[in-house]
Amino acid sequence: NTKKGWYRLDIGHGTMPLYEPDTNYGGAAYPSWMLGELPGPDDGEVERTARFAGTSHQMTIRVKSCGEYYVYWLQPTPNANYVWSIDTDVCLHAYPLAEEWRNMFYVSETEDDLHTDYKKGKDWYRFTTGFQMMAESPPGPQFSCGTKHPAYLNQPHPDVENGVVPREVCIKKKEKSTDCDSALIPLL
């Protein structure tokens, strides 16, 4: 358990996430994330609010820029289900999607050859076949990408300097019908 005091986070980006991570990120049910921006070297020690994903619980923390890295004043979390989390590079930890049927030009011949990601779970993934990115327009004919309901972005991919950004992912339900929902998408 974390003792009250100053900590330097020296793995990943060395910072607490500035976005709400998924629950169970980092091995605990409720990982932390920080509201507000990171301070600059001239800002000194600043107070921030940390929240815990999937809960309404929040705690006051302090953050200080030491030029090349940040230090955080933290205290014990309510219990073992809450964890102080570190923003790691999702590009290094994303699960590969390497199946050839994911290619936008792959069209299943029959319904028996269709695939699904229904049980994949909410996590970070990267495409390792074809163009190695999610399509930015609706797929072509029925059973494109080897599935009954292919997904696509309806906005462009972010640039590296954009980091993790929200994008809308759309699911093609029928020939002329789609459902869209927002998701966080990094450039990998």
mmCIF file with all atom_site columns, C-alpha atoms in Angstrom:
data_model
loop_
_atom_site.group_PDB
_atom_site.id
_atom_site.type_symbol
_atom_site.label_atom_id
_atom_site.label_alt_id
_atom_site.label_comp_id
_atom_site.label_asym_id
_atom_site.label_entity_id
_atom_site.label_seq_id
_atom_site.pdbx_PDB_ins_code
_atom_site.Cartn_x
_atom_site.Cartn_y
_atom_site.Cartn_z
_atom_site.occupancy
_atom_site.B_iso_or_equiv
_atom_site.pdbx_formal_charge
_atom_site.auth_seq_id
_atom_site.auth_comp_id
_atom_site.auth_asym_id
_atom_site.auth_atom_id
_atom_site.pdbx_PDB_model_num
ATOM 1   C CA . ASN A 1 1   ? 0.000   0.000   0.000   1.00 0.00 ? 1   ASN A CA 1
ATOM 2   C CA . THR A 1 2   ? 1.244   3.493   -0.841  1.00 0.00 ? 2   THR A CA 1
ATOM 3   C CA . LYS A 1 3   ? 2.528   5.520   2.085   1.00 0.00 ? 3   LYS A CA 1
ATOM 4   C CA . LYS A 1 4   ? 1.913   9.280   2.226   1.00 0.00 ? 4   LYS A CA 1
ATOM 5   C CA . GLY A 1 5   ? 4.755   11.088  0.432   1.00 0.00 ? 5   GLY A CA 1
ATOM 6   C CA . TRP A 1 6   ? 6.400   12.217  -2.806  1.00 0.00 ? 6   TRP A CA 1
ATOM 7   C CA . TYR A 1 7   ? 6.791   9.721   -5.676  1.00 0.00 ? 7   TYR A CA 1
ATOM 8   C CA . ARG A 1 8   ? 8.517   9.799   -9.036  1.00 0.00 ? 8   ARG A CA 1
ATOM 9   C CA . LEU A 1 9   ? 6.767   7.580   -11.594 1.00 0.00 ? 9   LEU A CA 1
ATOM 10  C CA . ASP A 1 10  ? 9.692   6.221   -13.571 1.00 0.00 ? 10  ASP A CA 1
ATOM 11  C CA . ILE A 1 11  ? 8.110   3.807   -16.044 1.00 0.00 ? 11  ILE A CA 1
ATOM 12  C CA . GLY A 1 12  ? 5.942   4.531   -19.076 1.00 0.00 ? 12  GLY A CA 1
ATOM 13  C CA . HIS A 1 13  ? 5.555   8.262   -19.630 1.00 0.00 ? 13  HIS A CA 1
ATOM 14  C CA . GLY A 1 14  ? 6.344   8.926   -15.982 1.00 0.00 ? 14  GLY A CA 1
ATOM 15  C CA . THR A 1 15  ? 3.003   10.658  -15.487 1.00 0.00 ? 15  THR A CA 1
ATOM 16  C CA . MET A 1 16  ? -0.433  9.816   -14.183 1.00 0.00 ? 16  MET A CA 1
ATOM 17  C CA . PRO A 1 17  ? -2.988  9.462   -17.037 1.00 0.00 ? 17  PRO A CA 1
ATOM 18  C CA . LEU A 1 18  ? -4.841  12.676  -17.948 1.00 0.00 ? 18  LEU A CA 1
ATOM 19  C CA . TYR A 1 19  ? -7.759  10.618  -19.302 1.00 0.00 ? 19  TYR A CA 1
ATOM 20  C CA . GLU A 1 20  ? -9.957  8.061   -17.595 1.00 0.00 ? 20  GLU A CA 1
ATOM 21  C CA . PRO A 1 21  ? -8.441  4.608   -18.104 1.00 0.00 ? 21  PRO A CA 1
ATOM 22  C CA . ASP A 1 22  ? -10.554 1.492   -18.346 1.00 0.00 ? 22  ASP A CA 1
ATOM 23  C CA . THR A 1 23  ? -11.422 -0.227  -15.100 1.00 0.00 ? 23  THR A CA 1
ATOM 24  C CA . ASN A 1 24  ? -8.949  -3.024  -14.309 1.00 0.00 ? 24  ASN A CA 1
ATOM 25  C CA . TYR A 1 25  ? -6.145  -1.126  -16.109 1.00 0.00 ? 25  TYR A CA 1
ATOM 26  C CA . GLY A 1 26  ? -2.921  -1.808  -14.246 1.00 0.00 ? 26  GLY A CA 1
ATOM 27  C CA . GLY A 1 27  ? -4.267  -4.858  -12.453 1.00 0.00 ? 27  GLY A CA 1
ATOM 28  C CA . ALA A 1 28  ? -6.640  -3.155  -10.010 1.00 0.00 ? 28  ALA A CA 1
ATOM 29  C CA . ALA A 1 29  ? -10.353 -2.554  -10.359 1.00 0.00 ? 29  ALA A CA 1
ATOM 30  C CA . TYR A 1 30  ? -10.161 1.257   -10.092 1.00 0.00 ? 30  TYR A CA 1
ATOM 31  C CA . PRO A 1 31  ? -7.033  2.895   -11.597 1.00 0.00 ? 31  PRO A CA 1
ATOM 32  C CA . SER A 1 32  ? -6.380  6.594   -11.054 1.00 0.00 ? 32  SER A CA 1
ATOM 33  C CA . TRP A 1 33  ? -6.319  9.486   -13.487 1.00 0.00 ? 33  TRP A CA 1
ATOM 34  C CA . MET A 1 34  ? -5.637  13.178  -12.939 1.00 0.00 ? 34  MET A CA 1
ATOM 35  C CA . LEU A 1 35  ? -7.879  16.117  -13.751 1.00 0.00 ? 35  LEU A CA 1
ATOM 36  C CA . GLY A 1 36  ? -6.153  19.196  -15.162 1.00 0.00 ? 36  GLY A CA 1
ATOM 37  C CA . GLU A 1 37  ? -2.882  19.755  -16.949 1.00 0.00 ? 37  GLU A CA 1
ATOM 38  C CA . LEU A 1 38  ? 0.616   18.884  -15.849 1.00 0.00 ? 38  LEU A CA 1
ATOM 39  C CA . PRO A 1 39  ? 2.411   21.895  -14.327 1.00 0.00 ? 39  PRO A CA 1
ATOM 40  C CA . GLY A 1 40  ? 5.345   23.615  -16.018 1.00 0.00 ? 40  GLY A CA 1
ATOM 41  C CA . PRO A 1 41  ? 8.740   24.013  -14.314 1.00 0.00 ? 41  PRO A CA 1
ATOM 42  C CA . ASP A 1 42  ? 7.867   27.589  -13.270 1.00 0.00 ? 42  ASP A CA 1
ATOM 43  C CA . ASP A 1 43  ? 4.488   26.615  -11.756 1.00 0.00 ? 43  ASP A CA 1
ATOM 44  C CA . GLY A 1 44  ? 6.007   25.067  -8.649  1.00 0.00 ? 44  GLY A CA 1
ATOM 45  C CA . GLU A 1 45  ? 3.943   22.609  -6.649  1.00 0.00 ? 45  GLU A CA 1
ATOM 46  C CA . VAL A 1 46  ? 0.275   22.505  -7.754  1.00 0.00 ? 46  VAL A CA 1
ATOM 47  C CA . GLU A 1 47  ? -2.789  20.822  -6.316  1.00 0.00 ? 47  GLU A CA 1
ATOM 48  C CA . ARG A 1 48  ? -4.826  18.516  -8.550  1.00 0.00 ? 48  ARG A CA 1
ATOM 49  C CA . THR A 1 49  ? -7.738  16.126  -8.198  1.00 0.00 ? 49  THR A CA 1
ATOM 50  C CA . ALA A 1 50  ? -7.252  12.425  -8.914  1.00 0.00 ? 50  ALA A CA 1
ATOM 51  C CA . ARG A 1 51  ? -10.256 10.278  -9.741  1.00 0.00 ? 51  ARG A CA 1
ATOM 52  C CA . PHE A 1 52  ? -10.584 6.534   -9.962  1.00 0.00 ? 52  PHE A CA 1
ATOM 53  C CA . ALA A 1 53  ? -12.047 4.926   -13.093 1.00 0.00 ? 53  ALA A CA 1
ATOM 54  C CA . GLY A 1 54  ? -15.548 3.565   -12.788 1.00 0.00 ? 54  GLY A CA 1
ATOM 55  C CA . THR A 1 55  ? -16.195 5.311   -9.451  1.00 0.00 ? 55  THR A CA 1
ATOM 56  C CA . SER A 1 56  ? -17.097 8.741   -8.114  1.00 0.00 ? 56  SER A CA 1
ATOM 57  C CA . HIS A 1 57  ? -14.231 8.577   -5.596  1.00 0.00 ? 57  HIS A CA 1
ATOM 58  C CA . GLN A 1 58  ? -11.626 11.319  -5.819  1.00 0.00 ? 58  GLN A CA 1
ATOM 59  C CA . MET A 1 59  ? -8.581  12.433  -3.819  1.00 0.00 ? 59  MET A CA 1
ATOM 60  C CA . THR A 1 60  ? -6.444  15.557  -3.698  1.00 0.00 ? 60  THR A CA 1
ATOM 61  C CA . ILE A 1 61  ? -2.837  15.125  -4.871  1.00 0.00 ? 61  ILE A CA 1
ATOM 62  C CA . ARG A 1 62  ? 0.049   17.517  -5.497  1.00 0.00 ? 62  ARG A CA 1
ATOM 63  C CA . VAL A 1 63  ? 2.271   17.552  -8.585  1.00 0.00 ? 63  VAL A CA 1
ATOM 64  C CA . LYS A 1 64  ? 5.573   19.289  -9.322  1.00 0.00 ? 64  LYS A CA 1
ATOM 65  C CA . SER A 1 65  ? 7.602   19.501  -12.510 1.00 0.00 ? 65  SER A CA 1
ATOM 66  C CA . CYS A 1 66  ? 11.294  18.815  -11.974 1.00 0.00 ? 66  CYS A CA 1
ATOM 67  C CA . GLY A 1 67  ? 12.150  19.713  -15.569 1.00 0.00 ? 67  GLY A CA 1
ATOM 68  C CA . GLU A 1 68  ? 12.754  16.289  -17.094 1.00 0.00 ? 68  GLU A CA 1
ATOM 69  C CA . TYR A 1 69  ? 10.229  14.449  -14.894 1.00 0.00 ? 69  TYR A CA 1
ATOM 70  C CA . TYR A 1 70  ? 7.327   14.976  -12.470 1.00 0.00 ? 70  TYR A CA 1
ATOM 71  C CA . VAL A 1 71  ? 6.877   14.076  -8.832  1.00 0.00 ? 71  VAL A CA 1
ATOM 72  C CA . TYR A 1 72  ? 3.535   13.388  -7.172  1.00 0.00 ? 72  TYR A CA 1
ATOM 73  C CA . TRP A 1 73  ? 2.516   13.734  -3.519  1.00 0.00 ? 73  TRP A CA 1
ATOM 74  C CA . LEU A 1 74  ? 0.273   10.729  -2.939  1.00 0.00 ? 74  LEU A CA 1
ATOM 75  C CA . GLN A 1 75  ? -1.411  9.116   0.027   1.00 0.00 ? 75  GLN A CA 1
ATOM 76  C CA . PRO A 1 76  ? -2.889  5.650   0.651   1.00 0.00 ? 76  PRO A CA 1
ATOM 77  C CA . THR A 1 77  ? -5.862  4.733   -1.510  1.00 0.00 ? 77  THR A CA 1
ATOM 78  C CA . PRO A 1 78  ? -9.111  3.590   0.169   1.00 0.00 ? 78  PRO A CA 1
ATOM 79  C CA . ASN A 1 79  ? -8.341  -0.115  -0.346  1.00 0.00 ? 79  ASN A CA 1
ATOM 80  C CA . ALA A 1 80  ? -6.526  -2.583  -2.629  1.00 0.00 ? 80  ALA A CA 1
ATOM 81  C CA . ASN A 1 81  ? -9.111  -2.155  -5.403  1.00 0.00 ? 81  ASN A CA 1
ATOM 82  C CA . TYR A 1 82  ? -7.854  1.414   -5.971  1.00 0.00 ? 82  TYR A CA 1
ATOM 83  C CA . VAL A 1 83  ? -4.415  1.982   -7.515  1.00 0.00 ? 83  VAL A CA 1
ATOM 84  C CA . TRP A 1 84  ? -2.255  4.957   -8.436  1.00 0.00 ? 84  TRP A CA 1
ATOM 85  C CA . SER A 1 85  ? -1.668  4.328   -12.139 1.00 0.00 ? 85  SER A CA 1
ATOM 86  C CA . ILE A 1 86  ? 1.055   5.369   -14.552 1.00 0.00 ? 86  ILE A CA 1
ATOM 87  C CA . ASP A 1 87  ? 0.385   6.443   -18.135 1.00 0.00 ? 87  ASP A CA 1
ATOM 88  C CA . THR A 1 88  ? 2.197   3.863   -20.224 1.00 0.00 ? 88  THR A CA 1
ATOM 89  C CA . ASP A 1 89  ? 2.688   3.879   -23.966 1.00 0.00 ? 89  ASP A CA 1
ATOM 90  C CA . VAL A 1 90  ? -0.387  2.093   -25.305 1.00 0.00 ? 90  VAL A CA 1
ATOM 91  C CA . CYS A 1 91  ? 1.483   1.580   -28.566 1.00 0.00 ? 91  CYS A CA 1
ATOM 92  C CA . LEU A 1 92  ? 3.849   -0.830  -26.822 1.00 0.00 ? 92  LEU A CA 1
ATOM 93  C CA . HIS A 1 93  ? 1.149   -2.758  -24.978 1.00 0.00 ? 93  HIS A CA 1
ATOM 94  C CA . ALA A 1 94  ? -1.620  -3.015  -27.581 1.00 0.00 ? 94  ALA A CA 1
ATOM 95  C CA . TYR A 1 95  ? -2.713  -6.530  -28.519 1.00 0.00 ? 95  TYR A CA 1
ATOM 96  C CA . PRO A 1 96  ? -2.021  -7.403  -32.177 1.00 0.00 ? 96  PRO A CA 1
ATOM 97  C CA . LEU A 1 97  ? -4.893  -8.136  -34.555 1.00 0.00 ? 97  LEU A CA 1
ATOM 98  C CA . ALA A 1 98  ? -3.034  -10.230 -37.117 1.00 0.00 ? 98  ALA A CA 1
ATOM 99  C CA . GLU A 1 99  ? -5.736  -12.264 -38.847 1.00 0.00 ? 99  GLU A CA 1
ATOM 100 C CA . GLU A 1 100 ? -5.795  -11.879 -42.645 1.00 0.00 ? 100 GLU A CA 1
ATOM 101 C CA . TRP A 1 101 ? -9.592  -11.641 -42.678 1.00 0.00 ? 101 TRP A CA 1
ATOM 102 C CA . ARG A 1 102 ? -9.328  -8.209  -40.999 1.00 0.00 ? 102 ARG A CA 1
ATOM 103 C CA . ASN A 1 103 ? -8.018  -6.737  -44.264 1.00 0.00 ? 103 ASN A CA 1
ATOM 104 C CA . MET A 1 104 ? -10.576 -4.334  -45.785 1.00 0.00 ? 104 MET A CA 1
ATOM 105 C CA . PHE A 1 105 ? -10.290 -6.146  -49.131 1.00 0.00 ? 105 PHE A CA 1
ATOM 106 C CA . TYR A 1 106 ? -11.094 -9.540  -47.644 1.00 0.00 ? 106 TYR A CA 1
ATOM 107 C CA . VAL A 1 107 ? -14.694 -10.602 -48.354 1.00 0.00 ? 107 VAL A CA 1
ATOM 108 C CA . SER A 1 108 ? -16.073 -13.790 -46.822 1.00 0.00 ? 108 SER A CA 1
ATOM 109 C CA . GLU A 1 109 ? -17.705 -16.057 -49.377 1.00 0.00 ? 109 GLU A CA 1
ATOM 110 C CA . THR A 1 110 ? -20.344 -17.465 -47.037 1.00 0.00 ? 110 THR A CA 1
ATOM 111 C CA . GLU A 1 111 ? -21.831 -16.761 -43.613 1.00 0.00 ? 111 GLU A CA 1
ATOM 112 C CA . ASP A 1 112 ? -19.973 -19.848 -42.344 1.00 0.00 ? 112 ASP A CA 1
ATOM 113 C CA . ASP A 1 113 ? -16.677 -17.967 -42.904 1.00 0.00 ? 113 ASP A CA 1
ATOM 114 C CA . LEU A 1 114 ? -17.625 -14.905 -40.794 1.00 0.00 ? 114 LEU A CA 1
ATOM 115 C CA . HIS A 1 115 ? -15.681 -13.753 -37.738 1.00 0.00 ? 115 HIS A CA 1
ATOM 116 C CA . THR A 1 116 ? -16.459 -11.591 -34.692 1.00 0.00 ? 116 THR A CA 1
ATOM 117 C CA . ASP A 1 117 ? -14.684 -9.661  -31.950 1.00 0.00 ? 117 ASP A CA 1
ATOM 118 C CA . TYR A 1 118 ? -17.655 -10.023 -29.614 1.00 0.00 ? 118 TYR A CA 1
ATOM 119 C CA . LYS A 1 119 ? -15.560 -11.565 -26.812 1.00 0.00 ? 119 LYS A CA 1
ATOM 120 C CA . LYS A 1 120 ? -12.371 -9.502  -27.339 1.00 0.00 ? 120 LYS A CA 1
ATOM 121 C CA . GLY A 1 121 ? -13.062 -7.139  -24.452 1.00 0.00 ? 121 GLY A CA 1
ATOM 122 C CA . LYS A 1 122 ? -12.345 -3.457  -24.013 1.00 0.00 ? 122 LYS A CA 1
ATOM 123 C CA . ASP A 1 123 ? -8.591  -2.888  -24.424 1.00 0.00 ? 123 ASP A CA 1
ATOM 124 C CA . TRP A 1 124 ? -5.972  -1.427  -26.780 1.00 0.00 ? 124 TRP A CA 1
ATOM 125 C CA . TYR A 1 125 ? -5.457  -3.248  -30.095 1.00 0.00 ? 125 TYR A CA 1
ATOM 126 C CA . ARG A 1 126 ? -3.309  -2.682  -33.188 1.00 0.00 ? 126 ARG A CA 1
ATOM 127 C CA . PHE A 1 127 ? -3.750  -3.966  -36.717 1.00 0.00 ? 127 PHE A CA 1
ATOM 128 C CA . THR A 1 128 ? -0.725  -5.844  -38.063 1.00 0.00 ? 128 THR A CA 1
ATOM 129 C CA . THR A 1 129 ? -2.018  -6.860  -41.509 1.00 0.00 ? 129 THR A CA 1
ATOM 130 C CA . GLY A 1 130 ? -3.157  -4.920  -44.574 1.00 0.00 ? 130 GLY A CA 1
ATOM 131 C CA . PHE A 1 131 ? -2.779  -1.147  -44.170 1.00 0.00 ? 131 PHE A CA 1
ATOM 132 C CA . GLN A 1 132 ? -2.279  -1.625  -40.400 1.00 0.00 ? 132 GLN A CA 1
ATOM 133 C CA . MET A 1 133 ? -5.010  0.845   -39.503 1.00 0.00 ? 133 MET A CA 1
ATOM 134 C CA . MET A 1 134 ? -8.766  0.951   -39.162 1.00 0.00 ? 134 MET A CA 1
ATOM 135 C CA . ALA A 1 135 ? -10.675 2.007   -42.287 1.00 0.00 ? 135 ALA A CA 1
ATOM 136 C CA . GLU A 1 136 ? -11.847 5.639   -42.390 1.00 0.00 ? 136 GLU A CA 1
ATOM 137 C CA . SER A 1 137 ? -14.882 4.982   -44.556 1.00 0.00 ? 137 SER A CA 1
ATOM 138 C CA . PRO A 1 138 ? -17.663 2.388   -44.671 1.00 0.00 ? 138 PRO A CA 1
ATOM 139 C CA . PRO A 1 139 ? -16.448 -0.965  -45.992 1.00 0.00 ? 139 PRO A CA 1
ATOM 140 C CA . GLY A 1 140 ? -17.633 -2.230  -49.338 1.00 0.00 ? 140 GLY A CA 1
ATOM 141 C CA . PRO A 1 141 ? -19.862 -5.246  -49.964 1.00 0.00 ? 141 PRO A CA 1
ATOM 142 C CA . GLN A 1 142 ? -21.592 -7.430  -47.425 1.00 0.00 ? 142 GLN A CA 1
ATOM 143 C CA . PHE A 1 143 ? -19.177 -9.582  -45.369 1.00 0.00 ? 143 PHE A CA 1
ATOM 144 C CA . SER A 1 144 ? -16.248 -7.156  -45.922 1.00 0.00 ? 144 SER A CA 1
ATOM 145 C CA . CYS A 1 145 ? -13.365 -7.555  -43.453 1.00 0.00 ? 145 CYS A CA 1
ATOM 146 C CA . GLY A 1 146 ? -14.551 -11.120 -42.817 1.00 0.00 ? 146 GLY A CA 1
ATOM 147 C CA . THR A 1 147 ? -17.453 -10.095 -40.603 1.00 0.00 ? 147 THR A CA 1
ATOM 148 C CA . LYS A 1 148 ? -21.167 -9.409  -40.755 1.00 0.00 ? 148 LYS A CA 1
ATOM 149 C CA . HIS A 1 149 ? -20.822 -5.964  -39.123 1.00 0.00 ? 149 HIS A CA 1
ATOM 150 C CA . PRO A 1 150 ? -17.461 -4.323  -39.993 1.00 0.00 ? 150 PRO A CA 1
ATOM 151 C CA . ALA A 1 151 ? -16.276 -1.272  -38.024 1.00 0.00 ? 151 ALA A CA 1
ATOM 152 C CA . TYR A 1 152 ? -14.667 1.914   -39.331 1.00 0.00 ? 152 TYR A CA 1
ATOM 153 C CA . LEU A 1 153 ? -13.649 5.385   -38.168 1.00 0.00 ? 153 LEU A CA 1
ATOM 154 C CA . ASN A 1 154 ? -15.679 8.302   -39.479 1.00 0.00 ? 154 ASN A CA 1
ATOM 155 C CA . GLN A 1 155 ? -12.814 10.727  -38.753 1.00 0.00 ? 155 GLN A CA 1
ATOM 156 C CA . PRO A 1 156 ? -9.131  10.692  -39.730 1.00 0.00 ? 156 PRO A CA 1
ATOM 157 C CA . HIS A 1 157 ? -6.485  8.908   -37.666 1.00 0.00 ? 157 HIS A CA 1
ATOM 158 C CA . PRO A 1 158 ? -4.574  11.183  -35.257 1.00 0.00 ? 158 PRO A CA 1
ATOM 159 C CA . ASP A 1 159 ? -1.000  12.313  -35.858 1.00 0.00 ? 159 ASP A CA 1
ATOM 160 C CA . VAL A 1 160 ? 1.727   11.171  -33.466 1.00 0.00 ? 160 VAL A CA 1
ATOM 161 C CA . GLU A 1 161 ? 1.826   14.566  -31.754 1.00 0.00 ? 161 GLU A CA 1
ATOM 162 C CA . ASN A 1 162 ? -1.939  14.272  -31.025 1.00 0.00 ? 162 ASN A CA 1
ATOM 163 C CA . GLY A 1 163 ? -1.370  11.300  -28.704 1.00 0.00 ? 163 GLY A CA 1
ATOM 164 C CA . VAL A 1 164 ? -4.543  9.569   -27.516 1.00 0.00 ? 164 VAL A CA 1
ATOM 165 C CA . VAL A 1 165 ? -7.652  11.277  -28.898 1.00 0.00 ? 165 VAL A CA 1
ATOM 166 C CA . PRO A 1 166 ? -11.377 10.458  -28.991 1.00 0.00 ? 166 PRO A CA 1
ATOM 167 C CA . ARG A 1 167 ? -12.713 9.192   -32.313 1.00 0.00 ? 167 ARG A CA 1
ATOM 168 C CA . GLU A 1 168 ? -16.074 7.824   -33.345 1.00 0.00 ? 168 GLU A CA 1
ATOM 169 C CA . VAL A 1 169 ? -16.140 4.176   -34.405 1.00 0.00 ? 169 VAL A CA 1
ATOM 170 C CA . CYS A 1 170 ? -19.060 3.157   -36.600 1.00 0.00 ? 170 CYS A CA 1
ATOM 171 C CA . ILE A 1 171 ? -20.454 -0.337  -37.119 1.00 0.00 ? 171 ILE A CA 1
ATOM 172 C CA . LYS A 1 172 ? -22.042 -1.118  -40.455 1.00 0.00 ? 172 LYS A CA 1
ATOM 173 C CA . LYS A 1 173 ? -25.280 -2.900  -39.491 1.00 0.00 ? 173 LYS A CA 1
ATOM 174 C CA . LYS A 1 174 ? -27.025 -3.104  -42.862 1.00 0.00 ? 174 LYS A CA 1
ATOM 175 C CA . GLU A 1 175 ? -26.206 -1.955  -46.361 1.00 0.00 ? 175 GLU A CA 1
ATOM 176 C CA . LYS A 1 176 ? -27.322 1.641   -45.629 1.00 0.00 ? 176 LYS A CA 1
ATOM 177 C CA . SER A 1 177 ? -27.365 1.742   -41.818 1.00 0.00 ? 177 SER A CA 1
ATOM 178 C CA . THR A 1 178 ? -24.647 2.402   -39.247 1.00 0.00 ? 178 THR A CA 1
ATOM 179 C CA . ASP A 1 179 ? -24.370 2.898   -35.487 1.00 0.00 ? 179 ASP A CA 1
ATOM 180 C CA . CYS A 1 180 ? -21.550 5.082   -34.150 1.00 0.00 ? 180 CYS A CA 1
ATOM 181 C CA . ASP A 1 181 ? -20.015 5.414   -30.690 1.00 0.00 ? 181 ASP A CA 1
ATOM 182 C CA . SER A 1 182 ? -16.953 7.285   -29.411 1.00 0.00 ? 182 SER A CA 1
ATOM 183 C CA . ALA A 1 183 ? -13.677 5.576   -28.473 1.00 0.00 ? 183 ALA A CA 1
ATOM 184 C CA . LEU A 1 184 ? -10.118 6.622   -27.597 1.00 0.00 ? 184 LEU A CA 1
ATOM 185 C CA . ILE A 1 185 ? -7.785  5.982   -30.533 1.00 0.00 ? 185 ILE A CA 1
ATOM 186 C CA . PRO A 1 186 ? -3.974  6.436   -30.491 1.00 0.00 ? 186 PRO A CA 1
ATOM 187 C CA . LEU A 1 187 ? -1.788  6.528   -33.555 1.00 0.00 ? 187 LEU A CA 1
ATOM 188 C CA . LEU A 1 188 ? 0.273   3.338   -33.348 1.00 0.00 ? 188 LEU A CA 1
#
